[in-house]
Short mmCIF file of C-alpha atoms and ligand atoms in Angstrom, two decimals:
data_model
loop_
_atom_site.label_atom_id
_atom_site.label_comp_id
_atom_site.label_asym_id
_atom_site.label_seq_id
_atom_site.Cartn_x
_atom_site.Cartn_y
_atom_site.Cartn_z
CA VAL A 1 -10.57 35.07 30.24
CA ALA A 2 -10.10 31.66 31.88
CA ALA A 3 -7.82 29.18 30.10
CA PRO A 4 -9.92 26.74 28.03
CA THR A 5 -10.66 23.26 29.28
CA TYR A 6 -10.35 20.86 26.39
CA VAL A 7 -12.49 17.80 25.80
CA ILE A 8 -10.85 15.22 23.53
CA GLU A 9 -12.10 11.85 22.33
CA LEU A 10 -8.98 9.68 22.51
CA THR A 11 -10.37 6.43 21.14
CA PRO A 12 -11.23 6.21 17.43
CA PRO A 13 -14.81 7.00 16.42
CA GLY A 14 -17.10 4.05 15.91
CA ARG A 15 -18.37 1.24 18.05
CA ALA A 16 -16.16 -0.40 20.67
CA ALA A 17 -16.48 -1.84 24.16
CA VAL A 18 -14.88 1.09 25.94
CA ALA A 19 -14.12 4.66 24.90
CA VAL A 20 -11.82 7.19 26.55
CA VAL A 21 -12.47 10.92 26.77
CA LEU A 22 -9.72 13.22 28.02
CA VAL A 23 -10.44 16.46 29.85
CA ALA A 24 -7.40 18.72 29.92
CA GLY A 25 -6.66 22.16 31.28
CA THR A 26 -6.14 23.93 34.58
CA ASN A 27 -9.88 23.70 35.28
CA ALA A 28 -10.27 20.06 34.24
CA LEU A 29 -10.90 18.85 37.78
CA PRO A 30 -13.76 21.25 38.68
CA LEU A 31 -15.36 20.65 35.27
CA VAL A 32 -15.39 16.86 35.71
CA ALA A 33 -16.53 17.26 39.33
CA LYS A 34 -19.66 19.03 38.01
CA CYS A 35 -20.56 16.03 35.86
CA PHE A 36 -19.42 13.01 37.86
CA ALA A 37 -21.00 11.43 40.95
CA PRO A 38 -18.50 8.96 42.50
CA LEU A 39 -20.04 5.86 44.15
CA SER A 40 -17.72 6.32 47.14
CA GLY A 41 -19.13 9.78 47.76
CA GLN A 42 -15.55 11.07 48.02
CA PRO A 43 -14.96 14.23 45.93
CA ILE A 44 -12.53 13.53 43.11
CA SER A 45 -10.34 16.44 44.19
CA ASN A 46 -9.24 14.15 47.05
CA MET A 47 -8.41 11.36 44.64
CA PRO A 48 -4.70 10.51 44.29
CA LEU A 49 -3.18 10.63 40.80
CA ARG A 50 -3.56 7.52 38.65
CA ARG A 51 -6.17 6.00 40.99
CA ILE A 52 -9.54 5.18 39.46
CA ALA A 53 -13.00 6.09 40.72
CA VAL A 54 -16.25 4.45 39.61
CA GLY A 55 -19.42 6.48 39.47
CA ARG A 56 -22.32 7.83 37.48
CA TRP A 57 -22.24 10.48 34.80
CA GLY A 58 -24.75 13.23 35.48
CA GLN A 59 -27.80 12.00 37.38
CA LEU A 60 -27.94 9.16 39.89
CA ASN A 61 -29.19 6.83 37.16
CA GLY A 62 -26.70 8.17 34.61
CA GLU A 63 -24.18 6.20 32.62
CA GLU A 64 -21.64 4.23 34.65
CA VAL A 65 -18.13 5.50 34.06
CA VAL A 66 -14.62 5.18 35.43
CA VAL A 67 -12.64 8.34 36.04
CA CYS A 68 -8.88 8.59 36.43
CA ARG A 69 -6.70 11.59 37.20
CA ARG A 70 -3.66 11.16 35.01
CA SER A 71 -1.96 14.38 36.08
CA ASP A 72 -2.88 17.63 37.82
CA HIS A 73 -4.51 18.95 34.67
CA GLU A 74 -5.58 15.79 32.86
CA ILE A 75 -8.50 13.54 33.70
CA GLU A 76 -9.63 10.55 31.68
CA ILE A 77 -13.20 9.34 31.55
CA HIS A 78 -13.65 5.71 30.51
CA CYS A 79 -17.19 5.05 29.37
CA HIS A 80 -19.14 2.60 27.24
CA GLY A 81 -17.84 2.64 23.69
CA GLY A 82 -21.11 3.16 21.80
CA VAL A 83 -21.35 6.32 19.73
CA ALA A 84 -24.26 7.69 21.80
CA ALA A 85 -22.57 6.97 25.15
CA VAL A 86 -19.46 8.91 24.18
CA ARG A 87 -21.58 11.71 22.76
CA ALA A 88 -23.54 11.99 26.04
CA VAL A 89 -20.37 12.16 28.13
CA MET A 90 -18.86 14.80 25.88
CA ASN A 91 -22.02 16.86 25.55
CA ARG A 92 -22.35 17.27 29.29
CA LEU A 93 -18.76 18.52 29.50
CA ILE A 94 -19.25 20.88 26.58
CA GLU A 95 -22.52 22.28 28.02
CA ARG A 96 -20.61 23.11 31.19
CA GLY A 97 -17.88 25.03 29.43
CA GLY A 98 -15.56 22.39 27.97
CA GLN A 99 -14.19 23.00 24.49
CA GLN A 100 -14.10 20.05 22.14
CA ILE A 101 -10.98 19.59 20.02
CA SER A 102 -9.72 16.65 17.94
CA TRP A 103 -6.93 14.39 19.21
CA GLN A 104 -4.76 15.73 16.40
CA GLN A 105 -5.28 19.33 17.55
CA TRP A 106 -4.63 18.22 21.11
CA LEU A 107 -1.35 16.51 20.20
CA ARG A 108 -0.23 19.47 18.16
CA GLN A 109 -0.80 21.92 21.01
CA SER A 110 0.51 19.70 23.78
CA SER A 111 3.71 18.36 22.23
CA ALA A 112 6.84 20.45 22.17
CA ASP A 113 8.48 18.19 19.58
CA PRO A 114 6.85 18.39 16.12
CA LEU A 115 8.71 15.36 14.83
CA ALA A 116 7.48 13.22 17.73
CA CYS A 117 4.01 14.59 17.08
CA ALA A 118 4.22 13.62 13.39
CA ALA A 119 5.35 10.14 14.44
CA ARG A 120 2.27 9.80 16.63
CA PHE A 121 -0.02 10.84 13.78
CA ALA A 122 1.67 8.30 11.53
CA MET A 123 1.41 5.57 14.18
CA ALA A 124 -2.36 5.93 14.11
CA ASP A 125 -2.19 4.96 10.41
CA ALA A 126 0.40 2.18 10.75
CA PRO A 127 -1.25 -1.04 9.58
CA THR A 128 1.22 -3.51 11.11
CA THR A 129 3.17 -3.88 14.34
CA ARG A 130 6.41 -3.79 12.38
CA THR A 131 5.65 -0.40 10.84
CA ALA A 132 4.36 0.90 14.17
CA ALA A 133 7.63 -0.19 15.83
CA VAL A 134 9.69 1.79 13.30
CA LEU A 135 7.51 4.85 13.91
CA LEU A 136 7.75 4.37 17.67
CA ASP A 137 11.54 4.56 17.31
CA GLN A 138 11.14 7.90 15.53
CA PHE A 139 8.76 9.05 18.26
CA HIS A 140 11.47 8.20 20.78
CA GLY A 141 13.95 10.37 18.89
CA ALA A 142 15.84 8.06 16.48
CA LEU A 143 15.53 10.50 13.56
CA THR A 144 15.93 13.64 15.68
CA THR A 145 19.16 12.33 17.20
CA ARG A 146 20.71 11.58 13.81
CA LEU A 147 19.58 14.91 12.36
CA ARG A 148 21.19 16.70 15.30
CA ALA A 149 24.37 14.73 14.68
CA ALA A 150 24.35 15.86 11.03
CA LEU A 151 23.79 19.47 12.14
CA GLU A 152 26.66 19.23 14.57
CA ALA A 153 28.94 17.75 11.92
CA ALA A 154 28.07 20.47 9.39
CA ALA A 155 28.58 23.17 12.02
CA THR A 156 32.13 21.91 12.63
CA ASN A 157 32.82 21.51 8.89
CA ASP A 158 33.01 17.73 9.17
CA TRP A 159 31.32 17.38 5.79
CA GLU A 160 32.06 13.71 5.37
CA ALA A 161 30.33 12.81 8.63
CA ALA A 162 27.41 15.07 7.78
CA GLN A 163 27.04 13.47 4.38
CA ASN A 164 27.30 9.90 5.74
CA THR A 165 24.69 10.60 8.35
CA ILE A 166 22.24 11.99 5.80
CA GLU A 167 22.91 9.15 3.34
CA ARG A 168 22.33 6.56 6.04
CA ILE A 169 18.97 8.10 6.87
CA LEU A 170 17.98 8.47 3.21
CA GLN A 171 18.68 4.79 2.45
CA PHE A 172 15.38 4.17 4.25
CA ARG A 173 13.37 6.75 2.35
CA ASP A 174 11.27 4.17 0.48
CA VAL A 175 10.65 2.08 3.59
CA GLY A 176 9.79 5.23 5.51
CA LEU A 177 7.29 6.46 2.94
CA HIS A 178 5.57 3.07 2.97
CA LEU A 179 5.07 2.74 6.71
CA THR A 180 1.54 4.10 6.44
CA LYS A 181 0.99 3.78 2.69
CA PRO A 182 1.14 0.28 1.24
CA TRP A 183 3.61 -0.70 -1.46
CA ARG A 184 1.74 -1.30 -4.69
CA VAL A 185 2.47 -4.65 -6.28
CA VAL A 186 0.73 -5.46 -9.55
CA LEU A 187 0.26 -8.88 -11.13
CA THR A 188 0.41 -8.76 -14.91
CA GLY A 189 0.71 -11.16 -17.80
CA ALA A 190 -1.16 -12.70 -20.70
CA PRO A 191 -4.76 -13.85 -20.23
CA ASN A 192 -5.29 -17.18 -18.46
CA VAL A 193 -1.76 -17.59 -17.05
CA GLY A 194 -3.17 -17.72 -13.49
CA LYS A 195 -2.82 -14.15 -12.15
CA SER A 196 -6.11 -14.21 -10.27
CA SER A 197 -5.37 -17.71 -8.95
CA LEU A 198 -1.99 -16.48 -7.66
CA LEU A 199 -3.60 -13.48 -5.97
CA ASN A 200 -6.01 -15.83 -4.21
CA SER A 201 -3.18 -18.16 -3.17
CA MET A 202 -1.20 -15.26 -1.72
CA ALA A 203 -4.29 -13.94 0.05
CA GLY A 204 -5.32 -17.32 1.40
CA PHE A 205 -8.91 -16.75 0.30
CA GLN A 206 -10.89 -16.37 -2.90
CA ARG A 207 -10.60 -12.65 -3.57
CA ALA A 208 -10.69 -12.70 -7.37
CA VAL A 209 -12.79 -14.62 -9.85
CA VAL A 210 -10.94 -17.44 -11.56
CA SER A 211 -12.12 -19.20 -14.68
CA PRO A 212 -10.68 -21.25 -17.54
CA LEU A 213 -11.83 -18.54 -19.96
CA PRO A 214 -9.11 -16.11 -20.99
CA GLY A 215 -10.15 -12.52 -20.33
CA THR A 216 -11.92 -13.23 -17.03
CA THR A 217 -10.56 -10.34 -15.00
CA ARG A 218 -11.68 -6.92 -16.22
CA ASP A 219 -11.38 -4.55 -13.26
CA VAL A 220 -8.31 -4.06 -11.16
CA VAL A 221 -8.90 -6.22 -8.08
CA THR A 222 -6.92 -5.07 -5.07
CA LEU A 223 -6.19 -6.64 -1.74
CA ASN A 224 -4.38 -5.21 1.26
CA THR A 225 -2.04 -7.53 3.06
CA ALA A 226 1.33 -7.54 4.77
CA ILE A 227 4.50 -9.26 3.64
CA ASP A 228 7.21 -9.60 6.31
CA GLY A 229 5.24 -7.01 8.26
CA TRP A 230 5.41 -4.44 5.44
CA PRO A 231 2.03 -3.24 4.14
CA VAL A 232 1.40 -4.30 0.57
CA GLN A 233 -1.49 -3.72 -1.77
CA LEU A 234 -1.64 -6.56 -4.28
CA ALA A 235 -3.48 -5.80 -7.49
CA ASP A 236 -4.74 -8.35 -9.98
CA THR A 237 -5.32 -7.01 -13.47
CA ALA A 238 -6.82 -7.99 -16.78
CA GLY A 239 -4.63 -10.21 -18.92
CA ILE A 240 -2.88 -8.06 -21.48
CA ARG A 241 -3.68 -8.77 -25.12
CA ALA A 242 -4.98 -6.73 -28.04
CA GLY A 243 -8.55 -5.96 -27.02
CA LYS A 244 -11.15 -8.53 -28.00
CA ASP A 245 -14.11 -6.37 -27.14
CA GLU A 246 -14.70 -2.95 -25.66
CA LEU A 247 -14.99 -4.21 -22.10
CA GLU A 248 -11.81 -6.20 -22.24
CA SER A 249 -9.94 -3.25 -23.79
CA ALA A 250 -11.16 -1.08 -20.92
CA GLY A 251 -9.78 -3.69 -18.50
CA VAL A 252 -6.45 -3.66 -20.30
CA ALA A 253 -6.31 0.16 -20.08
CA LEU A 254 -6.94 -0.03 -16.30
CA ALA A 255 -4.22 -2.65 -16.04
CA GLN A 256 -1.75 -0.34 -17.80
CA THR A 257 -2.52 2.46 -15.35
CA ALA A 258 -2.03 0.13 -12.39
CA LEU A 259 1.31 -0.91 -13.86
CA THR A 260 2.43 2.68 -14.23
CA ASP A 261 1.66 3.37 -10.57
CA ALA A 262 3.19 0.16 -9.24
CA GLU A 263 6.37 -0.03 -7.21
CA LEU A 264 6.82 -3.67 -8.17
CA VAL A 265 5.48 -5.77 -11.03
CA VAL A 266 4.96 -9.51 -10.80
CA ALA A 267 5.04 -10.74 -14.39
CA VAL A 268 3.22 -14.07 -14.56
CA HIS A 269 3.88 -16.60 -17.34
CA ASP A 270 2.44 -19.99 -18.14
CA ALA A 271 5.18 -22.55 -17.41
CA THR A 272 3.86 -24.96 -20.03
CA MET A 273 4.79 -22.46 -22.71
CA GLY A 274 8.51 -22.81 -21.94
CA PHE A 275 10.55 -19.92 -20.70
CA HIS A 276 12.34 -19.11 -23.94
CA SER A 277 9.21 -18.43 -25.92
CA ILE A 278 8.05 -16.39 -22.94
CA LEU A 279 11.23 -14.32 -22.95
CA ARG A 280 11.01 -13.70 -26.68
CA GLN A 281 7.46 -12.55 -26.24
CA GLY A 282 8.47 -10.47 -23.19
CA ASN A 283 11.28 -8.70 -25.03
CA ARG A 284 8.99 -7.74 -27.85
CA LYS A 285 6.51 -6.34 -25.35
CA ALA A 286 9.09 -4.56 -23.20
CA GLY A 287 10.16 -2.48 -26.19
CA ALA A 288 6.60 -1.28 -26.57
CA ASP A 289 6.11 -0.68 -22.88
CA ARG A 290 8.44 2.03 -21.65
CA ALA A 291 6.83 2.17 -18.20
CA MET A 292 7.79 -1.46 -17.56
CA GLN A 293 11.46 -0.82 -18.31
CA GLN A 294 11.80 1.47 -15.31
CA LYS A 295 10.13 -1.02 -12.99
CA ARG A 296 11.35 -3.66 -10.67
CA VAL A 297 9.93 -6.92 -12.02
CA ILE A 298 9.71 -10.42 -10.56
CA HIS A 299 9.10 -13.10 -13.18
CA VAL A 300 6.90 -16.03 -12.21
CA LEU A 301 6.37 -19.29 -14.10
CA ASN A 302 2.98 -20.54 -12.95
CA LYS A 303 1.23 -23.89 -13.43
CA ILE A 304 4.40 -25.90 -12.80
CA ASP A 305 2.14 -28.72 -11.58
CA LEU A 306 1.36 -29.32 -15.24
CA LEU A 307 5.00 -30.05 -16.02
CA ALA A 308 6.32 -33.60 -15.73
CA SER A 309 9.47 -32.19 -14.10
CA ALA A 310 10.79 -28.76 -13.17
CA GLY A 311 13.45 -29.24 -15.87
CA GLN A 312 10.72 -29.15 -18.45
CA ALA A 313 10.42 -25.39 -17.93
CA GLY A 314 13.78 -25.22 -19.69
CA ASP A 315 16.70 -23.13 -18.51
CA TYR A 316 15.36 -20.17 -16.71
CA PRO A 317 17.41 -17.32 -15.27
CA LEU A 318 18.12 -17.17 -11.57
CA GLY A 319 15.47 -15.23 -9.73
CA VAL A 320 12.57 -16.58 -11.77
CA ILE A 321 10.09 -18.13 -9.40
CA LEU A 322 8.23 -21.34 -10.14
CA THR A 323 4.73 -21.55 -8.71
CA SER A 324 1.56 -23.52 -8.78
CA ALA A 325 -1.48 -21.61 -7.65
CA LEU A 326 -3.22 -24.98 -7.67
CA THR A 327 -0.94 -26.82 -5.20
CA GLY A 328 0.51 -23.79 -3.41
CA GLU A 329 4.05 -24.70 -4.43
CA GLY A 330 6.35 -21.69 -4.64
CA ILE A 331 3.86 -19.24 -3.14
CA ALA A 332 5.94 -18.77 0.03
CA GLN A 333 9.04 -18.15 -2.12
CA LEU A 334 7.12 -15.62 -4.20
CA LEU A 335 6.00 -13.74 -1.08
CA ALA A 336 9.53 -13.81 0.36
CA SER A 337 10.92 -12.54 -2.92
CA ILE A 338 8.43 -9.66 -3.01
CA GLY A 339 9.44 -8.74 0.55
CA ARG A 340 13.14 -8.78 -0.36
CA VAL A 341 12.71 -6.66 -3.46
CA LEU A 342 10.56 -4.06 -1.71
CA VAL A 343 12.73 -3.83 1.41
CA PRO A 344 16.20 -5.20 0.63
CA VAL A 345 17.60 -3.74 3.86
CA ALA A 346 15.24 -3.44 6.80
CA PRO A 347 15.99 -0.69 9.30
CA ALA A 348 17.56 -2.12 12.45
CA PRO A 349 15.75 -1.39 15.72
CA GLY A 350 16.43 2.22 16.66
CA ALA A 351 17.48 3.25 13.13
CA ALA A 352 16.61 6.75 11.92
CA VAL A 353 13.90 6.52 9.25
CA PRO A 354 12.24 9.51 7.55
CA PHE A 355 8.51 8.88 7.29
CA THR A 356 6.86 11.86 5.58
CA PRO A 357 7.36 13.26 2.04
CA ASP A 358 8.27 16.63 3.61
CA GLN A 359 11.02 15.05 5.69
CA VAL A 360 12.44 13.26 2.65
CA ALA A 361 12.32 16.47 0.58
CA SER A 362 14.16 18.34 3.36
CA LEU A 363 16.78 15.62 3.60
CA ASP A 364 17.35 15.87 -0.16
CA LEU A 365 17.84 19.62 0.24
CA ALA A 366 20.21 19.00 3.15
CA ARG A 367 22.25 16.65 0.97
CA THR A 368 22.58 19.35 -1.69
CA ALA A 369 23.53 21.94 0.92
CA ILE A 370 26.17 19.58 2.31
CA ASN A 371 27.61 19.04 -1.16
CA GLN A 372 27.83 22.81 -1.49
CA ARG A 373 29.47 23.10 1.95
CA ASP A 374 26.73 25.54 2.95
CA ALA A 375 26.44 25.19 6.74
CA ALA A 376 23.77 27.89 7.05
CA ALA A 377 21.53 26.15 4.51
CA VAL A 378 22.04 22.76 6.20
CA ARG A 379 21.01 24.32 9.45
CA THR A 380 17.88 25.98 8.04
CA VAL A 381 16.75 22.84 6.28
CA LEU A 382 17.36 20.39 9.14
CA MET A 383 15.91 22.71 11.78
CA SER A 384 12.72 22.86 9.69
CA VAL A 385 12.38 19.10 10.27
CA ILE A 386 13.33 19.05 13.95
CA ALA A 387 11.64 22.18 15.26
N1 GTP B 1 -3.00 -26.60 -13.24
C1 GTP B 1 -3.02 -25.32 -12.89
N2 GTP B 1 -4.02 -24.51 -13.29
C2 GTP B 1 -4.01 -23.23 -12.93
C3 GTP B 1 -2.98 -22.68 -12.12
N3 GTP B 1 -3.22 -21.38 -11.93
C4 GTP B 1 -4.38 -21.11 -12.59
N4 GTP B 1 -4.85 -22.23 -13.20
C5 GTP B 1 -6.05 -22.34 -14.01
O1 GTP B 1 -5.91 -21.50 -15.14
C6 GTP B 1 -7.14 -20.90 -15.50
C7 GTP B 1 -7.01 -19.40 -15.53
O2 GTP B 1 -6.74 -18.93 -14.21
P1 GTP B 1 -6.98 -17.41 -13.79
O3 GTP B 1 -6.41 -17.27 -12.44
O4 GTP B 1 -8.38 -17.02 -14.01
O5 GTP B 1 -6.03 -16.70 -14.85
P2 GTP B 1 -5.85 -15.15 -15.11
O6 GTP B 1 -4.41 -14.95 -15.49
O7 GTP B 1 -6.33 -14.37 -13.97
O8 GTP B 1 -6.75 -14.95 -16.38
P3 GTP B 1 -7.44 -13.59 -16.93
O9 GTP B 1 -8.14 -12.92 -15.80
O10 GTP B 1 -8.37 -14.10 -17.95
O11 GTP B 1 -6.34 -12.76 -17.51
C8 GTP B 1 -8.14 -21.40 -14.46
O12 GTP B 1 -8.83 -22.50 -15.00
C9 GTP B 1 -7.29 -21.83 -13.30
O13 GTP B 1 -7.89 -22.82 -12.51
C10 GTP B 1 -1.92 -23.58 -11.70
O14 GTP B 1 -0.97 -23.20 -11.01
N5 GTP B 1 -2.00 -24.86 -12.11
MG1 MG B 2 -7.83 -13.00 -13.84
#
């Protein structure tokens, strides 16, 4: 049986200007030659590597495409990006013996390094250049190198070095697990304090309905954004008070769920109420709300534009942020503060960062094995990540 010739759509599905289809396998060249008519009339087998050829796909009046030999067994076809154009190019290859596989399957079979492969999958889901850069470092071996160092240390009974290496990697577990999955930040507080207005200010557009009526927000309104290059999902919620009506109570219940799931809570207060009464109220509530006690919370005093002077807010603890959703004052500080709380220490370029739950779980097991001075277990666990 001849080795299969794979046909892989490299560009994401959907409409775009240009799409790229890869043909890979020892018979890639003859397969493409059957489908492609170069304008030059020169057979593509004569074409040097990495040179491009323009021509028609199929018949003389077929789709115009650009073909490039990337290596002896890999040829790229660059065609129009419309869904039908890509389909037509691929169908012709498949009819003539090509076997379609997904880019994920292709990467899995063609990469010798599973960790690098996982990094490439994750990169496709990285929403910002900053997160993609961290993943690119892992693709280039940042994590593998450090894991090998830990293995080496454990093998020579240098337990302290092994432990330090693992700890240094694990300090970035939260950052790593949020490279492709946004941090969840939830705005909460009493009705009418300006939660929706703050969400809109942070977004820079009117995402949530604002009104002078307390109890305006009922659903959880989310918004994906980036703070300092870290992906963040901001959620605005119903103001929390004993339910007025059924609908508002339902909103409050949704808000409670969002709070439970959040990695960070932004507790919004009305500055005109004075911080001490707010704190008293907050303490009473915190007792009732166990979930909140485990959370990282940033306190915000909003509507400071209504105060004659900042001093009028009274003495407030360090770290409380004063904002006005109306004038935009304090919004930049609030965003910066959220960034600092979520990622207090950003990984330096080239740092080893674990980026899947499986990797983090294995590193936790490795830490236990190191504490137990069990070199064989360290080896098994770390090799499961590397190879
Ligand atoms: N002066 C002033 N008014 C504000 C500020 N922020 C919000 N408001 C006003 O306060 C009222 C309530 O604002 P919302 O953003 O709807 O408040 P909310 O906390 O989302 O209210 P609920 O959804 O009902 O819980 C609106 O009339 C806003 O225009 C602010 O910083 N300064
Ligand atoms: Mg609201």
